[in-house]
Short mmCIF file of C-alpha atoms and ligand atoms in Angstrom, two decimals:
data_model
loop_
_atom_site.label_atom_id
_atom_site.label_comp_id
_atom_site.label_asym_id
_atom_site.label_seq_id
_atom_site.Cartn_x
_atom_site.Cartn_y
_atom_site.Cartn_z
CA UNK A 1 -6.97 -16.78 -13.71
CA UNK A 2 -7.57 -14.28 -16.65
CA UNK A 3 -8.39 -11.01 -14.81
CA UNK A 4 -7.60 -9.49 -11.54
CA UNK A 5 -7.93 -6.13 -9.92
CA UNK A 6 -5.28 -4.71 -7.54
CA UNK A 7 -6.32 -1.61 -5.55
CA UNK A 8 -5.80 0.50 -2.53
CA UNK A 9 -7.69 -0.51 0.48
CA UNK A 10 -7.14 2.80 2.46
CA UNK A 11 -6.35 6.32 1.45
CA UNK A 12 -3.74 5.61 -1.21
CA UNK A 13 -0.01 4.91 -1.05
CA UNK A 14 -0.43 1.50 0.25
CA UNK A 15 2.27 -0.05 -1.96
CA UNK A 16 0.20 -0.69 -5.18
CA UNK A 17 3.15 0.02 -7.29
CA UNK A 18 5.41 -2.59 -5.72
CA UNK A 19 2.51 -5.22 -5.64
CA UNK A 20 1.78 -4.59 -9.30
CA UNK A 21 5.39 -4.80 -10.27
CA UNK A 22 5.71 -8.07 -8.39
CA UNK A 23 2.95 -9.60 -10.45
CA UNK A 24 4.08 -7.84 -13.73
CA UNK A 25 6.35 -10.70 -14.61
CA UNK A 26 3.51 -13.27 -14.59
CA UNK A 27 0.76 -11.24 -16.39
CA UNK A 28 0.27 -10.17 -20.13
CA UNK A 29 -1.34 -6.77 -19.51
CA UNK A 30 -1.33 -4.21 -16.69
CA UNK A 31 -4.06 -1.61 -17.10
CA UNK A 32 -4.58 1.64 -15.29
CA UNK A 33 -8.37 2.26 -15.15
CA UNK A 34 -8.91 5.56 -13.43
CA UNK A 35 -7.06 8.55 -11.97
CA UNK A 36 -4.16 10.34 -13.61
CA UNK A 37 -0.80 11.71 -12.66
CA UNK A 38 -2.17 12.50 -9.14
CA UNK A 39 -0.84 8.90 -8.39
CA UNK A 40 2.73 8.35 -7.28
CA UNK A 41 3.79 4.70 -7.36
CA UNK A 42 7.31 3.82 -6.25
CA UNK A 43 8.76 0.62 -7.60
CA UNK A 44 12.15 -0.70 -6.57
CA UNK A 45 13.85 -3.06 -8.84
CA UNK A 46 17.27 -4.17 -7.55
CA UNK A 47 19.19 -0.97 -6.86
CA UNK A 48 16.92 0.98 -9.26
CA UNK A 49 14.08 3.12 -7.94
CA UNK A 50 11.33 4.33 -10.29
CA UNK A 51 8.58 6.80 -9.51
CA UNK A 52 5.63 6.30 -11.91
CA UNK A 53 2.56 8.70 -11.97
CA UNK A 54 0.57 7.94 -15.14
CA UNK A 55 2.08 4.86 -16.54
CA UNK A 56 0.88 1.41 -15.27
CA UNK A 57 3.60 -0.15 -13.09
CA UNK A 58 3.69 -3.13 -15.43
CA UNK A 59 5.78 -0.98 -17.84
CA UNK A 60 8.83 -2.17 -15.88
CA UNK A 61 8.13 -5.90 -16.82
CA UNK A 62 9.41 -6.63 -20.24
CA UNK A 63 6.92 -9.29 -21.20
CA UNK A 64 3.92 -7.24 -20.05
CA UNK A 65 1.90 -4.74 -22.22
CA UNK A 66 0.96 -1.58 -20.22
CA UNK A 67 -2.46 -0.13 -21.11
CA UNK A 68 -3.96 3.27 -20.12
CA UNK A 69 -7.69 2.71 -20.14
CA UNK A 70 -10.64 4.96 -20.98
CA UNK A 71 -11.29 5.84 -17.37
CA UNK A 72 -7.90 7.46 -16.92
CA UNK A 73 -7.29 11.22 -17.33
CA UNK A 74 -4.11 11.80 -19.37
CA UNK A 75 -1.90 14.89 -19.18
CA UNK A 76 0.00 14.46 -22.49
CA UNK A 77 3.01 16.48 -21.37
CA UNK A 78 3.40 14.40 -18.26
CA UNK A 79 2.88 11.16 -20.23
CA UNK A 80 5.58 12.04 -22.83
CA UNK A 81 8.09 13.21 -20.15
CA UNK A 82 7.48 10.00 -18.13
CA UNK A 83 8.10 7.95 -21.28
CA UNK A 84 11.18 9.71 -22.25
CA UNK A 85 12.57 9.45 -18.63
CA UNK A 86 12.00 5.65 -18.78
CA UNK A 87 13.54 5.36 -22.34
CA UNK A 88 16.67 7.19 -20.97
CA UNK A 89 16.96 4.59 -18.38
CA UNK A 90 16.73 1.75 -20.87
CA UNK A 91 13.16 0.76 -20.22
CA UNK A 92 11.23 -0.42 -23.31
CA UNK A 93 8.08 1.69 -23.46
CA UNK A 94 7.13 0.87 -27.01
CA UNK A 95 4.33 -1.66 -26.05
CA UNK A 96 2.25 1.00 -24.30
CA UNK A 97 -1.43 1.25 -25.44
CA UNK A 98 -3.75 4.12 -24.73
CA UNK A 99 -7.53 4.25 -25.11
CA UNK A 100 -8.71 6.83 -27.62
CA UNK A 101 -11.66 7.46 -25.25
CA UNK A 102 -9.50 8.60 -22.20
CA UNK A 103 -9.89 12.19 -21.46
CA UNK A 104 -7.09 14.80 -21.59
CA UNK A 105 -5.92 17.01 -18.82
CA UNK A 106 -5.25 20.46 -20.56
CA UNK A 107 -3.48 23.45 -19.14
CA UNK A 108 -6.68 25.03 -18.16
CA UNK A 109 -7.60 22.03 -15.94
CA UNK A 110 -4.46 22.38 -14.08
CA UNK A 111 -4.90 26.12 -13.67
CA UNK A 112 -8.50 25.73 -12.46
CA UNK A 113 -7.41 23.03 -9.99
CA UNK A 114 -4.99 25.33 -8.38
CA UNK A 115 -7.08 28.51 -8.36
CA UNK A 116 -10.18 26.67 -6.97
CA UNK A 117 -8.19 25.25 -4.16
CA UNK A 118 -6.96 28.75 -3.40
CA UNK A 119 -10.52 30.07 -3.51
CA UNK A 120 -11.65 27.33 -1.04
CA UNK A 121 -9.15 28.56 1.58
CA UNK A 122 -9.64 26.78 4.88
CA UNK A 123 -12.11 24.32 3.15
CA UNK A 124 -9.64 23.18 0.50
CA UNK A 125 -9.39 19.46 -0.44
CA UNK A 126 -5.60 19.43 -0.48
CA UNK A 127 -5.53 18.11 -4.10
CA UNK A 128 -2.34 17.38 -5.93
CA UNK A 129 -3.04 20.31 -8.21
CA UNK A 130 -2.62 18.19 -11.36
CA UNK A 131 -5.95 19.15 -12.83
CA UNK A 132 -7.62 15.83 -12.03
CA UNK A 133 -10.94 17.13 -10.58
CA UNK A 134 -11.57 19.82 -13.33
CA UNK A 135 -10.81 17.12 -16.11
CA UNK A 136 -13.28 14.72 -14.69
CA UNK A 137 -15.82 17.44 -14.16
CA UNK A 138 -15.58 18.31 -17.92
CA UNK A 139 -15.92 14.65 -18.72
CA UNK A 140 -19.08 14.39 -16.74
CA UNK A 141 -20.41 17.69 -18.00
CA UNK A 142 -19.78 16.49 -21.61
CA UNK A 143 -17.29 19.25 -22.54
CA UNK A 144 -14.11 17.15 -22.10
CA UNK A 145 -11.38 16.69 -24.74
CA UNK A 146 -10.49 13.04 -25.49
CA UNK A 147 -7.36 11.56 -26.73
CA UNK A 148 -8.81 10.82 -30.13
CA UNK A 149 -9.77 14.42 -30.47
CA UNK A 150 -5.98 15.12 -30.97
CA UNK A 151 -6.26 13.57 -34.39
CA UNK A 152 -9.02 15.82 -35.84
CA UNK A 153 -7.96 19.45 -35.74
CA UNK A 154 -11.41 20.84 -36.50
CA UNK A 155 -13.12 18.80 -33.81
CA UNK A 156 -10.33 19.61 -31.35
CA UNK A 157 -10.72 23.39 -32.05
CA UNK A 158 -14.52 23.26 -31.72
CA UNK A 159 -14.24 21.44 -28.37
CA UNK A 160 -11.62 23.67 -26.97
CA UNK A 161 -13.61 26.75 -27.92
CA UNK A 162 -16.79 25.35 -26.26
CA UNK A 163 -14.83 24.60 -23.10
CA UNK A 164 -13.09 27.91 -22.86
CA UNK A 165 -16.13 29.98 -23.68
CA UNK A 166 -17.31 29.09 -20.14
CA UNK A 167 -13.99 28.60 -18.42
CA UNK A 168 -12.54 32.07 -19.44
CA UNK A 169 -15.66 33.67 -17.89
CA UNK A 170 -15.02 31.74 -14.67
CA UNK A 171 -11.26 32.58 -14.74
CA UNK A 172 -11.67 36.23 -15.42
CA UNK A 173 -14.78 37.06 -13.44
CA UNK A 174 -14.57 34.67 -10.45
CA UNK A 175 -10.88 34.15 -10.03
CA UNK A 176 -9.61 37.39 -11.51
CA UNK A 177 -7.19 35.58 -13.87
CA UNK A 178 -6.26 36.20 -17.40
CA UNK A 179 -8.31 34.38 -20.00
CA UNK A 180 -6.68 31.55 -21.83
CA UNK A 181 -6.41 31.75 -25.63
CA UNK A 182 -8.03 28.87 -27.72
CA UNK A 183 -5.21 29.05 -30.37
CA UNK A 184 -2.56 28.48 -27.65
CA UNK A 185 -4.34 25.41 -26.17
CA UNK A 186 -5.07 23.98 -29.58
CA UNK A 187 -1.54 24.53 -30.77
CA UNK A 188 -0.09 22.75 -27.71
CA UNK A 189 -2.51 19.88 -27.96
CA UNK A 190 -1.84 19.34 -31.69
CA UNK A 191 1.81 19.04 -30.79
CA UNK A 192 1.10 15.93 -28.96
CA UNK A 193 -0.79 14.19 -31.82
CA UNK A 194 2.24 12.72 -33.62
CA UNK A 195 4.21 11.52 -30.56
CA UNK A 196 0.99 9.75 -29.24
CA UNK A 197 -0.54 8.45 -32.40
CA UNK A 198 1.30 5.11 -32.37
CA UNK A 199 0.15 4.33 -28.85
CA UNK A 200 -3.63 4.81 -29.36
CA UNK A 201 -5.93 1.90 -29.89
CA UNK A 202 -9.24 0.25 -29.13
CA UNK A 203 -8.12 -1.04 -25.72
CA UNK A 204 -11.59 -2.28 -24.79
CA UNK A 205 -11.68 -4.73 -27.73
CA UNK A 206 -8.12 -5.74 -27.22
CA UNK A 207 -8.55 -6.47 -23.52
CA UNK A 208 -11.75 -8.43 -23.92
CA UNK A 209 -10.13 -10.52 -26.67
CA UNK A 210 -7.15 -11.13 -24.48
CA UNK A 211 -9.17 -12.33 -21.64
CA UNK A 212 -11.29 -14.58 -23.87
CA UNK A 213 -8.02 -16.11 -25.06
CA UNK A 214 -6.95 -16.89 -21.57
CA UNK A 215 -4.31 -14.17 -21.29
CA UNK A 216 -3.78 -12.62 -17.81
CA UNK A 217 -4.92 -9.01 -17.43
CA UNK A 218 -4.13 -7.12 -14.19
CA UNK A 219 -6.13 -3.93 -13.46
CA UNK A 220 -4.07 -1.52 -11.45
CA UNK A 221 -5.87 1.15 -9.41
CA UNK A 222 -4.59 4.53 -8.40
CA UNK A 223 -5.47 6.21 -5.09
CA UNK A 224 -7.57 4.11 -2.67
CA UNK A 225 -10.96 2.94 -1.52
CA UNK A 226 -11.48 5.92 0.93
CA UNK A 227 -10.51 8.42 -1.82
CA UNK A 228 -13.34 7.01 -4.09
CA UNK A 229 -15.78 9.73 -5.19
CA UNK A 230 -18.75 7.43 -4.46
CA UNK A 231 -17.44 5.29 -1.45
CA UNK A 232 -14.70 7.51 0.11
CA UNK A 233 -14.80 10.23 2.60
CA UNK A 234 -16.55 12.64 0.36
CA UNK A 235 -15.81 15.52 -0.34
CA UNK A 236 -12.22 14.74 0.69
CA UNK A 237 -11.74 12.37 -2.07
CA UNK A 238 -10.37 12.16 -5.68
CA UNK A 239 -12.70 12.55 -8.66
CA UNK A 240 -12.78 9.02 -9.97
CA UNK A 241 -13.62 5.42 -8.77
CA UNK A 242 -10.52 3.54 -7.59
CA UNK A 243 -12.88 0.90 -6.14
CA UNK A 244 -13.28 -2.46 -7.98
CA UNK A 245 -16.27 -1.36 -10.19
CA UNK A 246 -14.06 1.37 -11.54
CA UNK A 247 -11.99 -1.38 -13.33
CA UNK A 248 -15.06 -2.34 -15.40
CA UNK A 249 -16.24 1.27 -16.31
CA UNK A 250 -12.74 2.42 -16.72
CA UNK A 251 -11.72 -0.25 -19.26
CA UNK A 252 -14.85 -1.66 -20.79
CA UNK A 253 -14.43 -5.13 -19.35
CA UNK A 254 -17.48 -6.66 -17.59
CA UNK A 255 -17.58 -7.76 -14.07
CA UNK A 256 -18.19 -11.38 -14.99
CA UNK A 257 -14.67 -11.53 -16.41
CA UNK A 258 -12.93 -10.52 -13.21
CA UNK A 259 -11.93 -13.33 -11.01
CA UNK A 260 -10.01 -11.81 -8.18
CA UNK A 261 -9.72 -8.52 -6.38
CA UNK A 262 -6.72 -7.84 -4.26
CA UNK A 263 -6.75 -5.06 -1.66
CA UNK A 264 -3.41 -3.45 -0.85
CA UNK A 265 -3.33 -2.72 2.81
CA UNK A 266 -0.58 -0.95 4.78
CA UNK A 267 0.17 -2.44 8.18
CA UNK A 268 -0.67 1.09 9.54
CA UNK A 269 -2.58 3.98 7.98
CA UNK A 270 -1.58 7.08 6.01
CA UNK A 271 -3.48 9.89 4.30
CA UNK A 272 -2.39 12.86 2.24
CA UNK A 273 -4.49 16.04 2.02
CA UNK A 274 -7.45 17.15 4.06
CA UNK A 275 -10.27 15.10 5.51
CA UNK A 276 -11.21 12.93 8.47
CA UNK A 277 -8.73 10.30 9.70
CA UNK A 278 -9.85 8.59 12.98
CA UNK A 279 -6.51 6.83 13.79
CA UNK A 280 -4.31 9.83 13.01
CA UNK A 281 -1.37 10.30 15.41
CA UNK A 282 -0.21 13.83 15.99
CA UNK A 283 2.46 12.63 18.52
CA UNK A 284 5.80 11.10 18.42
CA UNK A 285 4.44 7.74 17.28
CA UNK A 286 3.05 9.43 14.11
CA UNK A 287 6.43 11.00 13.50
CA UNK A 288 8.19 7.72 13.99
CA UNK A 289 5.93 6.04 11.46
CA UNK A 290 6.46 8.87 8.99
CA UNK A 291 10.20 8.68 9.39
CA UNK A 292 10.67 4.84 9.42
CA UNK A 293 8.01 4.39 6.70
CA UNK A 294 9.49 7.14 4.47
CA UNK A 295 5.92 8.58 4.38
CA UNK A 296 6.41 11.53 2.10
CA UNK A 297 4.34 11.98 -1.09
CA UNK A 298 5.87 10.78 -4.34
CA UNK A 299 3.88 13.26 -6.42
CA UNK A 300 3.81 16.50 -4.21
CA UNK A 301 6.57 15.84 -1.76
CA UNK A 302 3.97 16.49 1.18
CA UNK A 303 4.38 14.69 4.42
CA UNK A 304 1.74 11.91 4.80
CA UNK A 305 -0.40 12.03 7.87
CA UNK A 306 0.24 8.73 9.78
CA UNK A 307 -1.76 6.64 12.20
CA UNK A 308 -2.36 3.14 13.51
CA UNK A 309 -4.06 0.38 11.51
CA UNK A 310 -7.97 0.76 11.22
CA UNK A 311 -9.75 -2.47 10.92
CA UNK A 312 -13.05 -0.64 10.32
CA UNK A 313 -11.70 0.70 7.08
CA UNK A 314 -10.19 -2.67 6.09
CA UNK A 315 -13.67 -4.35 6.51
CA UNK A 316 -15.30 -1.59 4.54
CA UNK A 317 -12.72 -2.07 1.74
CA UNK A 318 -13.48 -5.85 1.69
CA UNK A 319 -17.14 -4.97 1.39
CA UNK A 320 -17.33 -2.31 -1.26
CA UNK A 321 -14.71 -3.99 -3.46
CA UNK A 322 -15.68 -7.64 -2.91
CA UNK A 323 -12.07 -8.32 -2.00
CA UNK A 324 -10.89 -11.90 -2.37
CA UNK A 325 -7.34 -11.15 -0.88
CA UNK A 326 -5.23 -8.75 0.92
CA UNK A 327 -1.60 -7.84 0.31
CA UNK A 328 -0.38 -6.53 3.57
CA UNK A 329 2.56 -4.05 3.07
CA UNK A 330 5.16 -2.39 5.22
CA UNK A 331 4.98 -4.83 8.14
CA UNK A 332 8.76 -4.21 8.54
CA UNK A 333 7.97 -0.55 9.49
CA UNK A 334 6.32 -1.74 12.71
CA UNK A 335 9.42 -3.54 13.93
CA UNK A 336 10.55 -2.04 17.28
CA UNK A 337 7.35 -1.05 18.84
CA UNK A 338 6.77 -2.79 22.18
CA UNK A 339 3.01 -2.70 21.75
CA UNK A 340 0.98 -1.82 18.62
CA UNK A 341 -2.53 -0.46 18.98
CA UNK A 342 -5.08 -1.49 16.35
CA UNK A 343 -8.42 0.24 15.91
CA UNK A 344 -11.22 -2.41 16.07
CA UNK A 345 -14.28 -0.12 16.21
CA UNK A 346 -15.28 3.49 16.68
CA UNK A 347 -16.96 5.33 19.43
CA UNK A 348 -19.49 7.80 17.96
CA UNK A 349 -21.51 10.00 20.34
CA UNK A 350 -20.97 7.45 23.16
CA UNK A 351 -21.96 4.40 21.15
CA UNK A 352 -19.70 1.59 19.81
CA UNK A 353 -19.86 1.30 16.07
CA UNK A 354 -18.29 -1.69 14.13
CA UNK A 355 -18.87 -0.53 10.60
CA UNK A 356 -17.85 2.67 8.73
CA UNK A 357 -20.80 5.15 9.33
CA UNK A 358 -22.36 6.39 6.04
CA UNK A 359 -22.92 9.76 7.67
CA UNK A 360 -20.13 12.26 7.10
CA UNK A 361 -20.88 13.94 10.43
CA UNK A 362 -20.63 10.69 12.38
CA UNK A 363 -17.35 9.80 10.65
CA UNK A 364 -15.92 13.12 11.65
CA UNK A 365 -16.87 12.36 15.29
CA UNK A 366 -15.55 8.87 15.28
CA UNK A 367 -13.05 8.03 17.93
CA UNK A 368 -10.94 4.96 17.54
CA UNK A 369 -11.46 2.02 20.08
CA UNK A 370 -8.07 0.31 20.19
CA UNK A 371 -6.89 -3.19 21.00
CA UNK A 372 -3.27 -3.33 21.77
CA UNK A 373 -1.13 -6.19 20.31
CA UNK A 374 2.40 -7.15 21.54
CA UNK A 375 5.17 -5.95 19.10
CA UNK A 376 8.45 -7.57 18.03
CA UNK A 377 11.93 -6.26 17.77
CA UNK A 378 13.61 -8.81 15.44
CA UNK A 379 14.53 -7.61 11.89
CA UNK A 380 12.03 -9.22 9.53
CA UNK A 381 13.23 -7.86 6.28
CA UNK A 382 14.98 -11.12 5.30
CA UNK A 383 11.98 -13.34 6.07
CA UNK A 384 10.75 -15.38 3.12
CA UNK A 385 8.00 -17.48 4.79
CA UNK A 386 5.36 -16.81 7.31
CA UNK A 387 6.99 -19.06 9.72
CA UNK A 388 10.24 -17.10 9.64
CA UNK A 389 8.31 -14.12 11.18
CA UNK A 390 8.64 -13.61 14.99
CA UNK A 391 5.65 -15.05 16.85
CA UNK A 392 4.23 -11.61 17.64
CA UNK A 393 4.52 -10.51 14.01
CA UNK A 394 2.57 -13.62 13.06
CA UNK A 395 -0.08 -12.86 15.66
CA UNK A 396 -0.35 -9.27 14.30
CA UNK A 397 -0.95 -10.48 10.79
CA UNK A 398 -3.43 -13.13 11.92
CA UNK A 399 -5.27 -10.56 14.14
CA UNK A 400 -5.54 -8.13 11.15
CA UNK A 401 -6.87 -10.89 8.87
CA UNK A 402 -9.53 -11.87 11.35
CA UNK A 403 -10.66 -8.34 11.64
CA UNK A 404 -10.49 -7.42 7.97
CA UNK A 405 -12.64 -10.16 6.43
CA UNK A 406 -10.43 -11.49 3.68
CA UNK A 407 -7.25 -13.70 3.63
CA UNK A 408 -3.85 -12.02 3.76
CA UNK A 409 -2.17 -13.70 0.81
CA UNK A 410 1.08 -11.75 0.72
CA UNK A 411 3.14 -9.60 3.22
CA UNK A 412 5.60 -6.85 2.36
CA UNK A 413 8.74 -6.77 4.56
CA UNK A 414 10.63 -4.19 2.51
CA UNK A 415 10.35 -2.08 -0.74
CA UNK A 416 12.03 -4.49 -3.01
CA UNK A 417 10.33 -7.07 -5.41
CA UNK A 418 11.83 -9.98 -3.32
CA UNK A 419 10.99 -8.49 -0.03
CA UNK A 420 7.64 -10.31 -0.05
CA UNK A 421 6.31 -13.26 1.83
CA UNK A 422 3.80 -14.99 -0.54
CA UNK A 423 1.26 -17.08 1.43
CA UNK A 424 -1.23 -17.85 -1.41
CA UNK A 425 -0.54 -17.39 -5.08
CA UNK A 426 -2.49 -14.67 -6.74
CA UNK A 427 -2.54 -16.34 -10.12
P1 GDP B 501 1.31 3.36 -4.08
O1 GDP B 501 0.90 4.73 -4.40
O2 GDP B 501 0.21 2.62 -3.47
O3 GDP B 501 2.01 2.68 -5.18
O4 GDP B 501 2.37 3.51 -2.94
P2 GDP B 501 3.70 4.58 -2.84
O5 GDP B 501 4.61 4.03 -3.80
O6 GDP B 501 3.18 5.86 -3.08
O7 GDP B 501 4.11 4.36 -1.37
C1 GDP B 501 4.50 3.20 -0.89
C2 GDP B 501 6.07 3.19 -0.50
O8 GDP B 501 6.35 2.06 0.34
C3 GDP B 501 6.95 3.27 -1.58
O9 GDP B 501 8.05 3.97 -1.21
C4 GDP B 501 7.33 1.76 -1.62
O10 GDP B 501 8.65 1.51 -2.23
C5 GDP B 501 7.30 1.41 -0.19
N1 GDP B 501 6.89 -0.01 0.02
C6 GDP B 501 6.07 -0.82 -0.52
N2 GDP B 501 6.01 -1.98 0.09
C7 GDP B 501 6.81 -1.95 1.11
C8 GDP B 501 7.09 -2.86 2.23
O11 GDP B 501 6.58 -3.92 2.34
N3 GDP B 501 8.03 -2.33 3.18
C9 GDP B 501 8.63 -1.11 3.10
N4 GDP B 501 9.52 -0.76 4.05
N5 GDP B 501 8.33 -0.27 2.07
C10 GDP B 501 7.49 -0.69 1.17
P1 IMO B 502 -1.56 6.99 -5.12
O1 IMO B 502 -2.02 6.23 -6.37
C1 IMO B 502 -2.62 9.50 -1.80
C2 IMO B 502 -5.40 12.80 -2.61
C3 IMO B 502 -4.91 14.17 -2.54
C4 IMO B 502 -6.17 14.91 -2.06
C5 IMO B 502 -7.36 14.13 -2.75
C6 IMO B 502 -7.76 14.74 -4.06
O2 IMO B 502 -0.15 7.28 -5.10
O3 IMO B 502 -2.04 6.08 -4.00
P2 IMO B 502 -6.74 15.01 -6.52
O4 IMO B 502 -5.50 15.74 -7.00
O5 IMO B 502 -6.89 13.58 -6.85
O6 IMO B 502 -7.89 15.80 -6.92
O7 IMO B 502 -6.67 15.08 -4.96
O8 IMO B 502 -6.82 12.82 -3.04
N1 IMO B 502 -4.73 11.83 -3.51
C7 IMO B 502 -3.87 10.92 -3.09
N2 IMO B 502 -3.38 10.57 -1.90
N3 IMO B 502 -2.15 8.81 -2.88
C8 IMO B 502 -2.58 9.07 -4.14
O9 IMO B 502 -2.33 8.35 -5.25
C9 IMO B 502 -3.40 10.20 -4.25
N4 IMO B 502 -4.08 10.82 -5.39
C10 IMO B 502 -4.82 11.79 -4.89
O10 IMO B 502 -3.82 14.32 -1.64
O11 IMO B 502 -6.37 14.65 -0.64
MG1 MG B 503 1.46 6.72 -4.07
#
């Protein structure tokens, strides 16, 4: 099993960090392939809790080499502070590798993210304000700055000048903000060159060689399927491809080398930021899910919007990612509900619709059609096998599996590494 992808099947925060960490001990490389420090992955190891934003969750497993692929956007100041935070806690970060082709998030990207959201007013996306969208926009517009540019001062200066020529016009004339000085940006960026130099390498060559030699590579997605810029609820999405294809473009590893694609699926649904969310609960059930599930953003501290499980979305995630397995997380959060509604289809303009509509307008009009399943009240956090779950919890998992189109191979019953029921091995 040389290469597998692990990604979010919903709108992010499904528990990817925990799932990656769980596999970290058995894989040789964990690779982030897209996104940046908009991600917030919480990993609980024993009594220690780690919040990772940019670093792959595999960094917590001593035998594993963490890699930041070319598809990631890197804020160097965040990267260095995350590394020093882990160093202080005794985590060995020396094995980290960073693609020289990854793009940088500079201070002007962060500024532009914030001012453009303010400018959008009611129509804002609710971004994390980390400069993600503007950095990817520059990449596609061919005016981005890459990690390798840090090591050539003259190229770096030319590129920053070219980018700021345009951006300063926008900042001053459109947003009424002060222009940003080229020297200041170049000086700041050059300051990152020495601390980062030792981590930068040809990660594409290295990962392909590793796979060819039978080493195990895990690609870790940020965000989730419905936040994908192509397959998500556009425009309320992030600016990259968390879906499985992103693992190929974001690392330079071809699709024929990937054997397994695992979708991380929460036993209910959450979303942060603006955009449609058919099963959202604005009542006390929503509040209860938020409180019991601890649904508050790791990156921005915003409350997550909460709702019931949506099987239409799970089926969609199976399709667009070619999922081979699901890892169902946070089943323990549903303990105590007498009955648990699950969305099996939508009603759109009076018609029953089984699949996610491609039309944005239809999706905005989608009303969930629920089937209600019986709940359970027994504590499940100590369960180690499927058979140890209460009958109704078993039925809930089986019903979700039938509706979602791929086997549920693991179940999370708590945030810790060992609070997992493994049904089929991932490796
Ligand atoms: P990610 O962005 O997909 O990595 O997810 P987050 O870390 O943002 O959010 C998931 C939260 O759920 C974290 O606080 C995890 O520690 C926690 N978590 C993960 N799996 C489980 C589980 O099975 N049960 C419970 N109760 N918490 C879990
Ligand atoms: P993890 O990896 C949940 C959301 C933001 C916003 C939209 C665009 O922890 O699952 P961006 O800053 O990316 O331009 O914001 O995407 N968003 C996330 N929501 N989990 C995340 O990451 C997210 N990363 C971005 O809230 O709606
Ligand atoms: Mg998160």
